[in-house]
XYZ file of C-alpha atoms in Angstrom:
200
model
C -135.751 12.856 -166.407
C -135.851 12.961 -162.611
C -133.517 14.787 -160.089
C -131.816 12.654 -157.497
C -134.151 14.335 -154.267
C -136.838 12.599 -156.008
C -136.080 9.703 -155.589
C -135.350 8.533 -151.854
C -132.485 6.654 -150.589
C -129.944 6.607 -153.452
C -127.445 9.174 -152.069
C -125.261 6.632 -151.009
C -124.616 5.014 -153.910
C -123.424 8.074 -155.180
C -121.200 9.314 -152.049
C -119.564 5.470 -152.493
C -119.216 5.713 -156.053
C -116.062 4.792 -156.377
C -115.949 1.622 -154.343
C -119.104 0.480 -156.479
C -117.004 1.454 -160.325
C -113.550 -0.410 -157.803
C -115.644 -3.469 -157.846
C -117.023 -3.088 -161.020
C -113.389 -2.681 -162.702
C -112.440 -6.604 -161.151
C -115.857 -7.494 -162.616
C -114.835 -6.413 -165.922
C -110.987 -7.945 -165.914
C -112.681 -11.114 -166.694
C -115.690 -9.477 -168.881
C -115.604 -12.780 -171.358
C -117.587 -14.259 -168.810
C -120.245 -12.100 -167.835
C -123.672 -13.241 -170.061
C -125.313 -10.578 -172.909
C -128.625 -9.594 -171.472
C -130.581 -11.271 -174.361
C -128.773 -14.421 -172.784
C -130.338 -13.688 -169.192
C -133.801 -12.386 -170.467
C -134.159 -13.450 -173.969
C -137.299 -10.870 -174.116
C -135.009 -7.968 -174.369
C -133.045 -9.548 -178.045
C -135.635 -7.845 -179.714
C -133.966 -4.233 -178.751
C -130.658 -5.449 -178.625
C -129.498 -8.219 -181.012
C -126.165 -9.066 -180.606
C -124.246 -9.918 -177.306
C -122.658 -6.414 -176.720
C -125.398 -5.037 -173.930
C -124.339 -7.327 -170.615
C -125.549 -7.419 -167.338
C -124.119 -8.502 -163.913
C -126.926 -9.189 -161.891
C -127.273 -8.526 -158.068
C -131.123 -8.844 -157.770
C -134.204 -8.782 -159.745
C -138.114 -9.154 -158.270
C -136.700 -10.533 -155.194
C -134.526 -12.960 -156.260
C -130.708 -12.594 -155.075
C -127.650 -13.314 -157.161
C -125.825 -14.470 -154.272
C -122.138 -15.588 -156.150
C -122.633 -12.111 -158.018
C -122.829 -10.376 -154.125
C -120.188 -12.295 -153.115
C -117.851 -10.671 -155.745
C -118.870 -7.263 -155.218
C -119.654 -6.987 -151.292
C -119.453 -3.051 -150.997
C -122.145 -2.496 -153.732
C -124.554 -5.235 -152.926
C -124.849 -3.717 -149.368
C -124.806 -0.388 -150.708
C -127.717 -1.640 -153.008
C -129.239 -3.371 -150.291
C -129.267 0.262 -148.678
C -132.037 1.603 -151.213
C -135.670 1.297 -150.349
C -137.842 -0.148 -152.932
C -135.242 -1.780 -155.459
C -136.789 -4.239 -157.636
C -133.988 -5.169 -159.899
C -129.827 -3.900 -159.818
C -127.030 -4.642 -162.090
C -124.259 -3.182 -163.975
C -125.241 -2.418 -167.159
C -122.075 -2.805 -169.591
C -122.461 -1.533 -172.948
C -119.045 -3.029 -175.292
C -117.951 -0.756 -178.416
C -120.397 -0.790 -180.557
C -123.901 -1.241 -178.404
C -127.012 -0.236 -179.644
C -129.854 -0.986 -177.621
C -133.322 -0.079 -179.913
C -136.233 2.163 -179.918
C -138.597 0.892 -176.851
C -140.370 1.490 -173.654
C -141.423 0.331 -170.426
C -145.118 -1.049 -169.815
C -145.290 0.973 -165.627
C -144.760 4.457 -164.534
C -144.925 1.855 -161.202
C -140.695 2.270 -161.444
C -137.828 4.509 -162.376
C -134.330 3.307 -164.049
C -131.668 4.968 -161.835
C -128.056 4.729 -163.999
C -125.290 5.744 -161.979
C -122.035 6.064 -164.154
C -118.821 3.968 -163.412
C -117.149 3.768 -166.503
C -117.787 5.997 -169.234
C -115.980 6.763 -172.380
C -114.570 9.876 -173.278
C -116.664 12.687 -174.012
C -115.723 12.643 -177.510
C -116.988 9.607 -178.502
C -121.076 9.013 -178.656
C -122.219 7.201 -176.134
C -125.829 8.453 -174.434
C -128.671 7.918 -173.603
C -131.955 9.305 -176.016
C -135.676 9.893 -173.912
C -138.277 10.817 -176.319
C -136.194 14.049 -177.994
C -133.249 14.374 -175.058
C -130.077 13.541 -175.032
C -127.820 12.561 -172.146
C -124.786 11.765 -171.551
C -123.410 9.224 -168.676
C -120.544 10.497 -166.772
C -118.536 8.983 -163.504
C -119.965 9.410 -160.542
C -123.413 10.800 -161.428
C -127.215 9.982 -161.751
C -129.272 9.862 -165.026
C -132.927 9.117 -163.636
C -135.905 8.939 -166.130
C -139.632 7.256 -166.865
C -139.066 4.071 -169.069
C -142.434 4.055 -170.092
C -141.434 6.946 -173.009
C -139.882 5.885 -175.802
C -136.085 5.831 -175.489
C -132.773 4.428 -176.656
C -129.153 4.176 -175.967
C -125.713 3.263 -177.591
C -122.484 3.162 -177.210
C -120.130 4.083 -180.708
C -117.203 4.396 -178.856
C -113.708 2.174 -178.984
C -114.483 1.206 -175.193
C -116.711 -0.275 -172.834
C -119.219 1.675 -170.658
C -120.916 0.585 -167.087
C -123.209 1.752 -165.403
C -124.725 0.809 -162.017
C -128.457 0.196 -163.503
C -131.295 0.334 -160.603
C -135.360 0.222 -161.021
C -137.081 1.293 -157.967
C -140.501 1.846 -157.206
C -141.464 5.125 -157.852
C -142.615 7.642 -155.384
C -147.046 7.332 -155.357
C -149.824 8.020 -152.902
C -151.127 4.658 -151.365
C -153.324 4.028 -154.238
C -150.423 4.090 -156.729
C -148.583 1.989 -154.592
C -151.030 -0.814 -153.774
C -151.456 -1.045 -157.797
C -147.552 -0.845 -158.685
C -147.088 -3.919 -155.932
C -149.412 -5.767 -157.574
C -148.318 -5.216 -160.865
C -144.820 -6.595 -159.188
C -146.291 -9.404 -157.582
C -147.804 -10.586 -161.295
C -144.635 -10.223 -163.157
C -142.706 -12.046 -160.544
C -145.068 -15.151 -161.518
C -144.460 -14.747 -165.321
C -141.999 -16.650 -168.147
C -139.796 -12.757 -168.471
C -138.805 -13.047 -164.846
C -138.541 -17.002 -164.346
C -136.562 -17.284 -167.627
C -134.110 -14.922 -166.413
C -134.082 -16.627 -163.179
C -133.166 -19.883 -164.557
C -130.852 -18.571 -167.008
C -128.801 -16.710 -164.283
C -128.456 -19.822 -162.510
């Protein structure tokens, strides 16, 4: 896990919060409508099954979701305020959400979760990175390397969002030169373009 000064530009996203979980609440008055994940990127069905995990995309390896920005002005310009964002969504995990075992193939990016709606702390719903647990909670970061093994669910009786960034990770010029071309060949592939077409 990662502390928020390490990773540069995000403070406003939490200083806004609030107008960001505002315009994720209309989002999620017509929830029905907004597509399971596996749905958008049918390489992620494998970790998570059924249609509970869905995503409201903003932007994703440079392509723009521009009716999704349209919806929610305040957080795609807030989002548009981060350096180095590769893909932003909200993440909504319904009642009973499991997303699998996995991890990430780059230590090129970081997932950034900032929580907007989160069920009560009574209920289970976290976040597992190799043997720690996490909880989301309103208003606040969770920042950690996908690349070891992790897992999430959601057991409660109610939905959770989160405000779900990757952004390239802080690297010398070496680093760098490697993670955008790492970028740059994903862009071209079926995971990206699939998800592309399938958002529309």
């Amino acid at each position: 896990f990662f502390d928020e000064s390490q990773v540069p530009g995000i403070g406003p996203l939490r200083e806004h919060w609030q107008a960001i979980q505002a315009e994720a609440r209309a989002v999620m008055a017509d929830r029905q409508d907004i597509p399971s994940f596996g749905d958008i990127s049918p390489d992620h069905r494998r970790i998570a099954q059924n249609s509970a995990w869905k995503s409201f995309f903003f932007t994703g390896y440079g392509y723009n979701v521009e009716a999704n920005r349209r919806r929610c002005p305040r957080t795609a310009a807030l989002i548009d305020q981060v350096p180095n964002v590769v893909v932003a969504f909200y993440s909504i995990f319904e009642p009973g959400t499991h997303v699998r075992e996995h991890f990430g193939v780059t230590k090129a990016m970081l997932n950034v979760h900032l929580g907007l709606i989160v069920p009560p702390e009574k209920d289970r719903c976290e976040l597992r990175v190799r043997d720690t647990f996490r909880r989301w909670r309103p208003g606040e970061f969770l920042i950690f390397d996908e690349t070891f093994n992790h897992e999430a669910w959601n057991e409660s009786g109610e939905p959770r969002v989160v405000l779900f960034l990757q952004v390239m990770r802080p690297m010398r010029w070496p680093g760098r030169m490697l993670g955008r071309l790492f970028l740059w060949g994903i862009r071209q592939t079926t995971y990206v373009q699939d998800a592309r077409r399938a958002i529309g």
